[in-house]
mmCIF file of C-alpha atoms and ligand atoms in Angstrom:
data_model
loop_
_atom_site.group_PDB
_atom_site.id
_atom_site.type_symbol
_atom_site.label_atom_id
_atom_site.label_comp_id
_atom_site.label_asym_id
_atom_site.label_seq_id
_atom_site.Cartn_x
_atom_site.Cartn_y
_atom_site.Cartn_z
ATOM 1 C CA UNK A 1 -24.725 47.295 47.595
ATOM 2 C CA UNK A 2 -25.790 45.773 50.909
ATOM 3 C CA UNK A 3 -24.508 42.640 52.154
ATOM 4 C CA UNK A 4 -28.004 40.974 51.641
ATOM 5 C CA UNK A 5 -28.104 42.150 48.187
ATOM 6 C CA UNK A 6 -24.442 40.822 47.604
ATOM 7 C CA UNK A 7 -25.404 37.495 48.855
ATOM 8 C CA UNK A 8 -28.529 36.944 46.572
ATOM 9 C CA UNK A 9 -26.379 37.797 43.623
ATOM 10 C CA UNK A 10 -26.623 34.921 41.054
ATOM 11 C CA UNK A 11 -23.910 32.161 41.133
ATOM 12 C CA UNK A 12 -22.130 33.126 37.670
ATOM 13 C CA UNK A 13 -23.355 30.224 35.173
ATOM 14 C CA UNK A 14 -21.105 30.046 32.010
ATOM 15 C CA UNK A 15 -23.635 30.859 28.939
ATOM 16 C CA UNK A 16 -23.286 27.136 28.033
ATOM 17 C CA UNK A 17 -26.139 25.873 25.871
ATOM 18 C CA UNK A 18 -26.425 22.289 24.779
ATOM 19 C CA UNK A 19 -24.338 20.791 22.106
ATOM 20 C CA UNK A 20 -24.963 17.462 20.624
ATOM 21 C CA UNK A 21 -21.936 15.313 19.510
ATOM 22 C CA UNK A 22 -23.567 14.539 16.270
ATOM 23 C CA UNK A 23 -26.430 15.843 14.550
ATOM 24 C CA UNK A 24 -27.028 14.117 11.036
ATOM 25 C CA UNK A 25 -30.257 16.464 10.131
ATOM 26 C CA UNK A 26 -28.861 19.019 8.013
ATOM 27 C CA UNK A 27 -27.090 17.012 5.833
ATOM 28 C CA UNK A 28 -30.029 14.355 5.505
ATOM 29 C CA UNK A 29 -32.235 17.433 5.037
ATOM 30 C CA UNK A 30 -30.020 18.874 1.918
ATOM 31 C CA UNK A 31 -30.657 15.434 0.164
ATOM 32 C CA UNK A 32 -34.040 14.307 1.240
ATOM 33 C CA UNK A 33 -35.960 15.498 -1.721
ATOM 34 C CA UNK A 34 -33.780 14.348 -4.213
ATOM 35 C CA UNK A 35 -33.431 10.753 -2.405
ATOM 36 C CA UNK A 36 -37.363 10.354 -2.219
ATOM 37 C CA UNK A 37 -37.417 11.101 -5.947
ATOM 38 C CA UNK A 38 -34.721 8.263 -6.395
ATOM 39 C CA UNK A 39 -36.713 6.078 -4.210
ATOM 40 C CA UNK A 40 -39.991 6.599 -5.759
ATOM 41 C CA UNK A 41 -38.223 5.335 -8.867
ATOM 42 C CA UNK A 42 -36.664 2.240 -7.410
ATOM 43 C CA UNK A 43 -40.268 1.415 -5.651
ATOM 44 C CA UNK A 44 -42.028 1.431 -9.242
ATOM 45 C CA UNK A 45 -39.431 -0.404 -10.658
ATOM 46 C CA UNK A 46 -39.670 -2.904 -8.107
ATOM 47 C CA UNK A 47 -36.156 -4.013 -8.692
ATOM 48 C CA UNK A 48 -34.563 -3.584 -5.205
ATOM 49 C CA UNK A 49 -31.201 -5.096 -5.734
ATOM 50 C CA UNK A 50 -28.252 -4.155 -8.156
ATOM 51 C CA UNK A 51 -29.808 -2.280 -10.933
ATOM 52 C CA UNK A 52 -28.430 0.943 -12.687
ATOM 53 C CA UNK A 53 -28.442 2.762 -9.443
ATOM 54 C CA UNK A 54 -25.933 0.752 -7.935
ATOM 55 C CA UNK A 55 -23.455 0.640 -11.134
ATOM 56 C CA UNK A 56 -23.711 4.412 -11.299
ATOM 57 C CA UNK A 57 -22.938 5.024 -7.723
ATOM 58 C CA UNK A 58 -19.749 2.291 -7.833
ATOM 59 C CA UNK A 59 -18.504 4.452 -10.998
ATOM 60 C CA UNK A 60 -18.917 7.800 -9.243
ATOM 61 C CA UNK A 61 -17.123 6.382 -6.261
ATOM 62 C CA UNK A 62 -14.243 4.787 -8.155
ATOM 63 C CA UNK A 63 -13.902 8.114 -9.953
ATOM 64 C CA UNK A 64 -13.911 10.131 -7.011
ATOM 65 C CA UNK A 65 -11.403 8.034 -5.097
ATOM 66 C CA UNK A 66 -8.867 8.024 -8.336
ATOM 67 C CA UNK A 67 -9.558 4.192 -8.686
ATOM 68 C CA UNK A 68 -10.401 1.922 -11.651
ATOM 69 C CA UNK A 69 -13.227 0.103 -9.784
ATOM 70 C CA UNK A 70 -15.744 0.492 -7.203
ATOM 71 C CA UNK A 71 -17.601 -2.558 -5.843
ATOM 72 C CA UNK A 72 -20.585 -1.923 -3.447
ATOM 73 C CA UNK A 73 -21.073 -4.169 -0.502
ATOM 74 C CA UNK A 74 -23.461 -4.174 2.567
ATOM 75 C CA UNK A 75 -21.225 -2.311 5.029
ATOM 76 C CA UNK A 76 -17.495 -1.353 6.044
ATOM 77 C CA UNK A 77 -16.597 -4.729 7.987
ATOM 78 C CA UNK A 78 -17.521 -6.950 4.767
ATOM 79 C CA UNK A 79 -15.746 -4.437 2.528
ATOM 80 C CA UNK A 80 -12.540 -5.611 4.983
ATOM 81 C CA UNK A 81 -13.277 -9.097 5.179
ATOM 82 C CA UNK A 82 -14.009 -9.479 1.250
ATOM 83 C CA UNK A 83 -10.835 -7.426 0.204
ATOM 84 C CA UNK A 84 -8.821 -9.724 2.660
ATOM 85 C CA UNK A 85 -10.251 -12.928 0.943
ATOM 86 C CA UNK A 86 -9.985 -11.589 -2.661
ATOM 87 C CA UNK A 87 -6.365 -11.017 -1.690
ATOM 88 C CA UNK A 88 -6.228 -14.524 -0.600
ATOM 89 C CA UNK A 89 -5.214 -13.542 3.114
ATOM 90 C CA UNK A 90 -6.069 -16.419 5.724
ATOM 91 C CA UNK A 91 -4.390 -19.080 7.935
ATOM 92 C CA UNK A 92 -0.889 -18.755 8.627
ATOM 93 C CA UNK A 93 -0.803 -15.110 7.562
ATOM 94 C CA UNK A 94 0.248 -12.228 9.766
ATOM 95 C CA UNK A 95 -1.711 -8.858 9.021
ATOM 96 C CA UNK A 96 0.060 -5.611 10.845
ATOM 97 C CA UNK A 97 -2.645 -3.464 12.569
ATOM 98 C CA UNK A 98 -2.939 -0.570 14.683
ATOM 99 C CA UNK A 99 -4.181 -1.622 17.812
ATOM 100 C CA UNK A 100 -6.189 1.774 18.187
ATOM 101 C CA UNK A 101 -8.761 1.111 15.722
ATOM 102 C CA UNK A 102 -12.693 0.121 15.482
ATOM 103 C CA UNK A 103 -12.783 -3.404 16.217
ATOM 104 C CA UNK A 104 -14.019 -4.178 12.486
ATOM 105 C CA UNK A 105 -10.604 -3.929 11.334
ATOM 106 C CA UNK A 106 -9.394 -6.484 13.614
ATOM 107 C CA UNK A 107 -12.625 -8.606 13.229
ATOM 108 C CA UNK A 108 -12.088 -8.884 9.625
ATOM 109 C CA UNK A 109 -8.234 -10.374 9.967
ATOM 110 C CA UNK A 110 -9.567 -12.894 12.348
ATOM 111 C CA UNK A 111 -12.627 -13.938 10.172
ATOM 112 C CA UNK A 112 -10.568 -14.903 7.459
ATOM 113 C CA UNK A 113 -8.483 -16.764 9.627
ATOM 114 C CA UNK A 114 -5.299 -14.818 9.450
ATOM 115 C CA UNK A 115 -3.295 -13.427 12.674
ATOM 116 C CA UNK A 116 -3.539 -9.710 13.517
ATOM 117 C CA UNK A 117 -0.297 -8.463 14.618
ATOM 118 C CA UNK A 118 -1.307 -5.463 16.625
ATOM 119 C CA UNK A 119 1.230 -2.426 16.779
ATOM 120 C CA UNK A 120 1.557 0.770 18.578
ATOM 121 C CA UNK A 121 0.902 4.120 17.149
ATOM 122 C CA UNK A 122 2.684 7.757 17.499
ATOM 123 C CA UNK A 123 1.211 9.639 20.799
ATOM 124 C CA UNK A 124 0.574 13.107 18.988
ATOM 125 C CA UNK A 125 -1.166 11.727 15.570
ATOM 126 C CA UNK A 126 -2.687 8.413 16.774
ATOM 127 C CA UNK A 127 -1.362 6.877 13.565
ATOM 128 C CA UNK A 128 0.561 3.941 12.880
ATOM 129 C CA UNK A 129 3.378 5.131 10.469
ATOM 130 C CA UNK A 130 6.397 3.145 8.849
ATOM 131 C CA UNK A 131 8.436 3.126 11.811
ATOM 132 C CA UNK A 132 6.079 1.089 13.992
ATOM 133 C CA UNK A 133 5.434 -1.608 10.995
ATOM 134 C CA UNK A 134 8.897 -1.929 10.557
ATOM 135 C CA UNK A 135 9.366 -3.037 14.063
ATOM 136 C CA UNK A 136 6.717 -5.563 13.590
ATOM 137 C CA UNK A 137 7.446 -7.425 10.553
ATOM 138 C CA UNK A 138 8.351 -11.219 10.758
ATOM 139 C CA UNK A 139 8.834 -13.624 8.137
ATOM 140 C CA UNK A 140 4.736 -14.580 8.399
ATOM 141 C CA UNK A 141 3.682 -10.986 7.452
ATOM 142 C CA UNK A 142 1.831 -10.700 4.492
ATOM 143 C CA UNK A 143 -0.019 -7.492 4.624
ATOM 144 C CA UNK A 144 -0.289 -4.206 6.529
ATOM 145 C CA UNK A 145 -3.882 -2.470 7.067
ATOM 146 C CA UNK A 146 -3.476 1.403 7.407
ATOM 147 C CA UNK A 147 -6.406 2.724 9.153
ATOM 148 C CA UNK A 148 -6.885 6.363 8.394
ATOM 149 C CA UNK A 149 -8.144 6.989 11.795
ATOM 150 C CA UNK A 150 -10.314 10.272 12.575
ATOM 151 C CA UNK A 151 -10.061 10.786 8.823
ATOM 152 C CA UNK A 152 -6.168 11.300 8.623
ATOM 153 C CA UNK A 153 -3.660 9.454 6.304
ATOM 154 C CA UNK A 154 -0.298 8.719 7.928
ATOM 155 C CA UNK A 155 2.702 9.108 5.998
ATOM 156 C CA UNK A 156 1.583 7.256 2.645
ATOM 157 C CA UNK A 157 5.075 7.768 0.988
ATOM 158 C CA UNK A 158 6.928 5.799 4.127
ATOM 159 C CA UNK A 159 4.398 3.347 4.356
ATOM 160 C CA UNK A 160 4.234 2.449 0.514
ATOM 161 C CA UNK A 161 7.951 2.249 0.636
ATOM 162 C CA UNK A 162 7.917 -0.109 3.802
ATOM 163 C CA UNK A 163 5.408 -2.394 1.960
ATOM 164 C CA UNK A 164 7.211 -2.533 -1.143
ATOM 165 C CA UNK A 165 10.650 -3.295 0.541
ATOM 166 C CA UNK A 166 9.078 -6.240 2.613
ATOM 167 C CA UNK A 167 6.889 -7.406 0.110
ATOM 168 C CA UNK A 168 3.622 -6.834 1.935
ATOM 169 C CA UNK A 169 0.364 -6.075 0.534
ATOM 170 C CA UNK A 170 -1.161 -2.525 1.567
ATOM 171 C CA UNK A 171 -4.778 -2.548 2.466
ATOM 172 C CA UNK A 172 -6.480 0.980 3.614
ATOM 173 C CA UNK A 173 -9.081 0.725 6.102
ATOM 174 C CA UNK A 174 -10.491 4.379 5.028
ATOM 175 C CA UNK A 175 -14.093 4.113 6.614
ATOM 176 C CA UNK A 176 -13.200 7.341 8.374
ATOM 177 C CA UNK A 177 -11.396 9.265 5.486
ATOM 178 C CA UNK A 178 -13.931 9.921 2.519
ATOM 179 C CA UNK A 179 -12.049 12.137 0.473
ATOM 180 C CA UNK A 180 -9.132 12.739 2.580
ATOM 181 C CA UNK A 181 -5.870 13.170 1.020
ATOM 182 C CA UNK A 182 -2.257 12.745 1.172
ATOM 183 C CA UNK A 183 -0.135 14.758 -1.269
ATOM 184 C CA UNK A 184 -3.664 15.802 -2.971
ATOM 185 C CA UNK A 185 -3.923 11.847 -3.815
ATOM 186 C CA UNK A 186 -7.292 10.600 -1.976
ATOM 187 C CA UNK A 187 -7.604 7.625 0.491
ATOM 188 C CA UNK A 188 -8.562 4.714 -0.959
ATOM 189 C CA UNK A 189 -5.997 4.726 -3.931
ATOM 190 C CA UNK A 190 -2.652 4.024 -2.337
ATOM 191 C CA UNK A 191 -3.259 0.157 -1.358
ATOM 192 C CA UNK A 192 -4.145 -2.611 -3.270
ATOM 193 C CA UNK A 193 -7.692 -2.121 -1.817
ATOM 194 C CA UNK A 194 -9.298 0.529 -0.064
ATOM 195 C CA UNK A 195 -12.364 -0.161 2.227
ATOM 196 C CA UNK A 196 -15.122 2.324 3.207
ATOM 197 C CA UNK A 197 -17.923 2.037 5.324
ATOM 198 C CA UNK A 198 -20.720 3.967 4.463
ATOM 199 C CA UNK A 199 -22.405 3.886 8.152
ATOM 200 C CA UNK A 200 -25.167 6.831 8.521
ATOM 201 C CA UNK A 201 -22.789 8.811 10.966
ATOM 202 C CA UNK A 202 -19.598 8.698 8.138
ATOM 203 C CA UNK A 203 -18.586 11.503 6.210
ATOM 204 C CA UNK A 204 -20.359 9.969 3.421
ATOM 205 C CA UNK A 205 -23.185 7.963 4.991
ATOM 206 C CA UNK A 206 -26.078 6.219 3.637
ATOM 207 C CA UNK A 207 -29.547 5.735 5.245
ATOM 208 C CA UNK A 208 -28.796 2.584 6.687
ATOM 209 C CA UNK A 209 -25.543 0.172 6.413
ATOM 210 C CA UNK A 210 -23.341 0.236 3.209
ATOM 211 C CA UNK A 211 -19.847 -0.072 2.258
ATOM 212 C CA UNK A 212 -17.515 -0.599 -1.002
ATOM 213 C CA UNK A 213 -14.134 -1.476 -1.834
ATOM 214 C CA UNK A 214 -12.070 0.366 -4.441
ATOM 215 C CA UNK A 215 -9.470 -1.189 -6.463
ATOM 216 C CA UNK A 216 -7.401 -0.654 -9.739
ATOM 217 C CA UNK A 217 -7.022 -4.459 -10.011
ATOM 218 C CA UNK A 218 -9.523 -5.610 -12.653
ATOM 219 C CA UNK A 219 -8.969 -9.367 -11.050
ATOM 220 C CA UNK A 220 -9.507 -8.213 -7.085
ATOM 221 C CA UNK A 221 -12.821 -6.026 -8.252
ATOM 222 C CA UNK A 222 -13.891 -9.267 -10.358
ATOM 223 C CA UNK A 223 -13.652 -11.684 -7.427
ATOM 224 C CA UNK A 224 -15.364 -9.287 -5.055
ATOM 225 C CA UNK A 225 -18.274 -8.776 -7.539
ATOM 226 C CA UNK A 226 -18.686 -12.488 -7.216
ATOM 227 C CA UNK A 227 -18.152 -12.991 -3.547
ATOM 228 C CA UNK A 228 -20.524 -10.431 -2.551
ATOM 229 C CA UNK A 229 -23.123 -12.203 -4.377
ATOM 230 C CA UNK A 230 -22.806 -15.911 -3.608
ATOM 231 C CA UNK A 231 -20.017 -16.532 -5.624
ATOM 232 C CA UNK A 232 -22.133 -15.931 -8.718
ATOM 233 C CA UNK A 233 -19.876 -15.380 -11.886
ATOM 234 C CA UNK A 234 -19.851 -12.164 -13.700
ATOM 235 C CA UNK A 235 -21.452 -11.728 -16.984
ATOM 236 C CA UNK A 236 -22.850 -15.071 -17.512
ATOM 237 C CA UNK A 237 -26.697 -15.272 -18.637
ATOM 238 C CA UNK A 238 -27.376 -18.423 -16.465
ATOM 239 C CA UNK A 239 -25.670 -16.815 -13.536
ATOM 240 C CA UNK A 240 -28.405 -17.307 -10.931
ATOM 241 C CA UNK A 241 -27.713 -21.006 -10.017
ATOM 242 C CA UNK A 242 -24.081 -20.870 -11.167
ATOM 243 C CA UNK A 243 -21.461 -20.567 -8.152
ATOM 244 C CA UNK A 244 -17.795 -20.542 -8.944
ATOM 245 C CA UNK A 245 -16.351 -19.727 -5.637
ATOM 246 C CA UNK A 246 -17.603 -19.749 -2.119
ATOM 247 C CA UNK A 247 -19.200 -16.241 -1.355
ATOM 248 C CA UNK A 248 -21.679 -14.524 0.797
ATOM 249 C CA UNK A 249 -24.581 -12.122 0.450
ATOM 250 C CA UNK A 250 -23.423 -8.616 0.995
ATOM 251 C CA UNK A 251 -24.804 -6.565 -1.796
ATOM 252 C CA UNK A 252 -25.140 -2.830 -1.692
ATOM 253 C CA UNK A 253 -28.928 -1.944 -1.669
ATOM 254 C CA UNK A 254 -30.374 -0.238 -4.628
ATOM 255 C CA UNK A 255 -31.997 2.454 -2.194
ATOM 256 C CA UNK A 256 -28.737 3.021 -0.515
ATOM 257 C CA UNK A 257 -26.861 3.628 -3.951
ATOM 258 C CA UNK A 258 -29.374 6.379 -4.613
ATOM 259 C CA UNK A 259 -28.892 8.026 -1.346
ATOM 260 C CA UNK A 260 -25.077 7.821 -1.516
ATOM 261 C CA UNK A 261 -25.342 9.345 -5.198
ATOM 262 C CA UNK A 262 -27.022 11.952 -4.051
ATOM 263 C CA UNK A 263 -24.712 12.843 -1.050
ATOM 264 C CA UNK A 264 -21.638 12.492 -2.907
ATOM 265 C CA UNK A 265 -22.345 15.450 -4.659
ATOM 266 C CA UNK A 266 -21.913 17.389 -1.287
ATOM 267 C CA UNK A 267 -19.343 15.363 0.343
ATOM 268 C CA UNK A 268 -16.295 18.106 -0.543
ATOM 269 C CA UNK A 269 -18.297 21.025 0.869
ATOM 270 C CA UNK A 270 -19.236 19.064 3.777
ATOM 271 C CA UNK A 271 -15.458 18.023 4.525
ATOM 272 C CA UNK A 272 -14.657 21.947 3.831
ATOM 273 C CA UNK A 273 -17.123 22.957 6.657
ATOM 274 C CA UNK A 274 -15.417 20.090 8.764
ATOM 275 C CA UNK A 275 -12.340 21.899 8.285
ATOM 276 C CA UNK A 276 -13.980 25.256 9.267
ATOM 277 C CA UNK A 277 -14.991 23.718 12.624
ATOM 278 C CA UNK A 278 -11.747 21.921 13.071
ATOM 279 C CA UNK A 279 -9.603 25.320 12.572
ATOM 280 C CA UNK A 280 -11.705 27.212 14.832
ATOM 281 C CA UNK A 281 -11.400 24.561 17.653
ATOM 282 C CA UNK A 282 -7.670 24.788 16.977
ATOM 283 C CA UNK A 283 -7.676 28.470 17.732
ATOM 284 C CA UNK A 284 -10.244 28.616 20.455
ATOM 285 C CA UNK A 285 -9.430 24.992 22.607
ATOM 286 C CA UNK A 286 -7.486 26.070 25.998
ATOM 287 C CA UNK A 287 -3.991 24.475 26.370
ATOM 288 C CA UNK A 288 -5.526 21.687 28.275
ATOM 289 C CA UNK A 289 -6.919 20.087 25.397
ATOM 290 C CA UNK A 290 -4.636 19.341 22.633
ATOM 291 C CA UNK A 291 -5.701 18.240 19.190
ATOM 292 C CA UNK A 292 -3.961 15.627 17.523
ATOM 293 C CA UNK A 293 -1.045 16.581 15.065
ATOM 294 C CA UNK A 294 -2.028 16.923 11.638
ATOM 295 C CA UNK A 295 0.807 15.976 9.109
ATOM 296 C CA UNK A 296 1.770 18.360 6.674
ATOM 297 C CA UNK A 297 0.857 16.677 3.619
ATOM 298 C CA UNK A 298 -2.167 15.036 5.018
ATOM 299 C CA UNK A 299 -5.557 16.706 4.488
ATOM 300 C CA UNK A 300 -7.701 15.172 6.897
ATOM 301 C CA UNK A 301 -11.619 14.376 6.381
ATOM 302 C CA UNK A 302 -11.938 15.396 10.029
ATOM 303 C CA UNK A 303 -14.564 12.526 10.293
ATOM 304 C CA UNK A 304 -13.994 13.000 14.535
ATOM 305 C CA UNK A 305 -12.322 16.021 16.323
ATOM 306 C CA UNK A 306 -10.236 14.150 18.931
ATOM 307 C CA UNK A 307 -8.321 15.932 21.528
ATOM 308 C CA UNK A 308 -6.301 14.851 24.581
ATOM 309 C CA UNK A 309 -7.086 15.758 27.781
ATOM 310 C CA UNK A 310 -5.766 15.453 31.521
ATOM 311 C CA UNK A 311 -8.382 13.901 33.613
ATOM 312 C CA UNK A 312 -10.396 12.827 30.501
ATOM 313 C CA UNK A 313 -13.314 11.155 32.591
ATOM 314 C CA UNK A 314 -14.053 13.625 34.876
ATOM 315 C CA UNK A 315 -13.734 16.319 32.115
ATOM 316 C CA UNK A 316 -16.055 14.439 29.866
ATOM 317 C CA UNK A 317 -18.543 14.103 32.743
ATOM 318 C CA UNK A 318 -18.485 17.474 33.476
ATOM 319 C CA UNK A 319 -19.156 18.579 29.415
ATOM 320 C CA UNK A 320 -22.160 15.685 29.668
ATOM 321 C CA UNK A 321 -23.560 18.054 32.730
ATOM 322 C CA UNK A 322 -23.736 21.049 30.740
ATOM 323 C CA UNK A 323 -25.488 19.726 27.845
ATOM 324 C CA UNK A 324 -22.147 18.809 25.714
ATOM 325 C CA UNK A 325 -22.075 15.598 23.921
ATOM 326 C CA UNK A 326 -18.521 13.438 23.322
ATOM 327 C CA UNK A 327 -17.557 10.516 22.620
ATOM 328 C CA UNK A 328 -14.272 8.277 23.175
ATOM 329 C CA UNK A 329 -12.973 6.345 19.969
ATOM 330 C CA UNK A 330 -12.018 4.318 21.369
ATOM 331 C CA UNK A 331 -11.853 3.300 25.145
ATOM 332 C CA UNK A 332 -10.175 -0.112 25.232
ATOM 333 C CA UNK A 333 -7.574 -0.645 22.523
ATOM 334 C CA UNK A 334 -8.235 -3.860 20.355
ATOM 335 C CA UNK A 335 -5.406 -6.103 22.022
ATOM 336 C CA UNK A 336 -7.119 -5.651 25.394
ATOM 337 C CA UNK A 337 -10.381 -6.587 24.465
ATOM 338 C CA UNK A 338 -11.243 -10.080 25.562
ATOM 339 C CA UNK A 339 -11.996 -11.757 22.307
ATOM 340 C CA UNK A 340 -8.452 -10.613 21.238
ATOM 341 C CA UNK A 341 -6.150 -11.274 23.969
ATOM 342 C CA UNK A 342 -4.850 -14.163 22.655
ATOM 343 C CA UNK A 343 -3.064 -12.009 20.038
ATOM 344 C CA UNK A 344 -2.041 -9.146 22.398
ATOM 345 C CA UNK A 345 1.674 -8.378 22.040
ATOM 346 C CA UNK A 346 1.457 -7.091 25.650
ATOM 347 C CA UNK A 347 2.211 -3.489 26.252
ATOM 348 C CA UNK A 348 1.506 -0.760 23.673
ATOM 349 C CA UNK A 349 2.572 2.184 25.661
ATOM 350 C CA UNK A 350 1.156 4.954 23.169
ATOM 351 C CA UNK A 351 -1.937 3.166 22.385
ATOM 352 C CA UNK A 352 -2.875 2.642 25.865
ATOM 353 C CA UNK A 353 -1.650 6.215 27.149
ATOM 354 C CA UNK A 354 -3.994 7.754 24.112
ATOM 355 C CA UNK A 355 -6.953 5.361 25.482
ATOM 356 C CA UNK A 356 -7.196 7.354 28.727
ATOM 357 C CA UNK A 357 -6.494 10.662 27.386
ATOM 358 C CA UNK A 358 -8.399 10.995 24.015
ATOM 359 C CA UNK A 359 -11.897 12.742 23.762
ATOM 360 C CA UNK A 360 -13.965 13.384 20.503
ATOM 361 C CA UNK A 361 -15.634 16.863 20.564
ATOM 362 C CA UNK A 362 -18.909 17.493 18.557
ATOM 363 C CA UNK A 363 -18.018 17.643 14.834
ATOM 364 C CA UNK A 364 -20.208 17.488 11.628
ATOM 365 C CA UNK A 365 -20.351 19.967 8.889
ATOM 366 C CA UNK A 366 -23.396 22.044 9.842
ATOM 367 C CA UNK A 367 -21.809 22.677 13.414
ATOM 368 C CA UNK A 368 -22.119 26.260 14.160
ATOM 369 C CA UNK A 369 -19.287 28.660 15.460
ATOM 370 C CA UNK A 370 -21.153 29.444 18.511
ATOM 371 C CA UNK A 371 -21.521 25.674 19.604
ATOM 372 C CA UNK A 372 -17.702 25.513 18.757
ATOM 373 C CA UNK A 373 -17.091 28.639 20.987
ATOM 374 C CA UNK A 374 -19.280 26.949 23.551
ATOM 375 C CA UNK A 375 -17.733 23.857 23.868
ATOM 376 C CA UNK A 376 -14.105 25.521 23.986
ATOM 377 C CA UNK A 377 -15.126 27.823 26.768
ATOM 378 C CA UNK A 378 -16.600 24.912 28.565
ATOM 379 C CA UNK A 379 -13.480 23.081 28.175
ATOM 380 C CA UNK A 380 -11.334 26.134 29.676
ATOM 381 C CA UNK A 381 -13.839 26.710 32.636
ATOM 382 C CA UNK A 382 -13.658 22.742 33.432
ATOM 383 C CA UNK A 383 -10.017 22.268 33.138
ATOM 384 C CA UNK A 384 -8.979 25.505 34.745
ATOM 385 C CA UNK A 385 -7.287 23.447 37.594
ATOM 386 C CA UNK A 386 -5.329 20.976 35.375
ATOM 387 C CA UNK A 387 -1.652 20.932 33.885
ATOM 388 C CA UNK A 388 -1.581 20.815 30.292
ATOM 389 C CA UNK A 389 0.567 17.837 28.906
ATOM 390 C CA UNK A 390 3.369 20.355 27.911
ATOM 391 C CA UNK A 391 2.877 19.726 24.071
ATOM 392 C CA UNK A 392 0.572 21.545 21.663
ATOM 393 C CA UNK A 393 0.953 20.434 18.030
ATOM 394 C CA UNK A 394 -0.739 23.059 15.827
ATOM 395 C CA UNK A 395 -2.726 22.000 12.722
HETATM 396 C C1 PLP B 1 -11.985 2.403 11.082
HETATM 397 C C2 PLP B 1 -13.314 1.437 10.878
HETATM 398 N N1 PLP B 1 -13.147 0.402 10.090
HETATM 399 C C3 PLP B 1 -14.320 -0.153 9.731
HETATM 400 C C4 PLP B 1 -15.568 -0.108 10.255
HETATM 401 C C5 PLP B 1 -16.757 -0.961 10.094
HETATM 402 O O1 PLP B 1 -17.877 -0.304 9.248
HETATM 403 P P1 PLP B 1 -19.308 -0.976 9.252
HETATM 404 O O2 PLP B 1 -19.936 -0.430 10.560
HETATM 405 O O3 PLP B 1 -20.131 -0.166 8.102
HETATM 406 O O4 PLP B 1 -19.366 -2.197 9.048
HETATM 407 C C6 PLP B 1 -15.611 1.286 10.870
HETATM 408 C C7 PLP B 1 -16.973 1.621 11.251
HETATM 409 O O5 PLP B 1 -17.291 1.995 12.149
HETATM 410 C C8 PLP B 1 -14.805 1.824 11.080
HETATM 411 O O6 PLP B 1 -14.657 3.203 11.865
#
């Protein structure tokens, strides 16, 4: 081969195509016909708020979670606010919460007038465990919010023991953990209340905003049912202009209940598909991209596939240049967000370290294996010059 021909040889471009961070198209298509039929019925009935569709979904969701009751509400944030109000948490009460959560968890605490007590998490799982809680308990602490971040439950045996020992109410923010389990028991059924979001991108997502609180306490369920509906009493015939407590308007739309019932039948196999994706990532990722550790008894819902990478911002930019979508959940820990600085306890080393390292890779049930391999190859290529962290916990 002449030198001229060699000079013209193409620069080797890795075989990377574009991979979206999230594609809801396949899961939407699976239920679209059933949902259209259900929505037609709702339209024909001219009953758009409440009704048997909401009751049906609530019953199905309670049964799925292993609780006595589910109360549908407008979104996951309202689920948290109404749960805290039903538990009579408010001014003077301190609530322990991990600082690396979506802001809504903390928003809810502040909205009811309680005090968020931000705590650190384990570096390898990103989760708050009993040890972090123990270190933060004070005589004003009333409750703990366990956030099943990215789909994984923390050690619920230890956390439950810790709550009981200190007389604290355990609340679950299960917005990212539909169907996740600890020792085979589903998220939402460990605490006094479990709060869910059905935002479209969640493992169980509506076609709009929606949420629910699950509980096995009849009184809590009753109060939330009343509060979501302007404080109307349950069961009374003349209830429309009868308001027995201060409530709000946060009802689950009838059309969203129809959508959620249709999708719930697919949730387990969609979660199994997420596991297939996560396993392939765990096998194929380079040593520079460290997946968060999965606890032995925890079966994650893999809402997100989060890895820790050195030089994260450059890596992310280079993935984007190759057409590979990614996310950061979350770039600023809550205790460092401007409106919440007032409650910052100072440094939370693991949360802060993680915020600079975490990268959420494409993850959804129908993500093809070839795309997972493409992401892993891209990461190998991009991070070839970087030193791994030195710890790579397996699945
Ligand atoms: C951990 C967590 N908590 C609460 C929420 C709030 O849910 P929503 O967006 O439905 O209000 C979310 C949603 O993103 C979340 O991820």
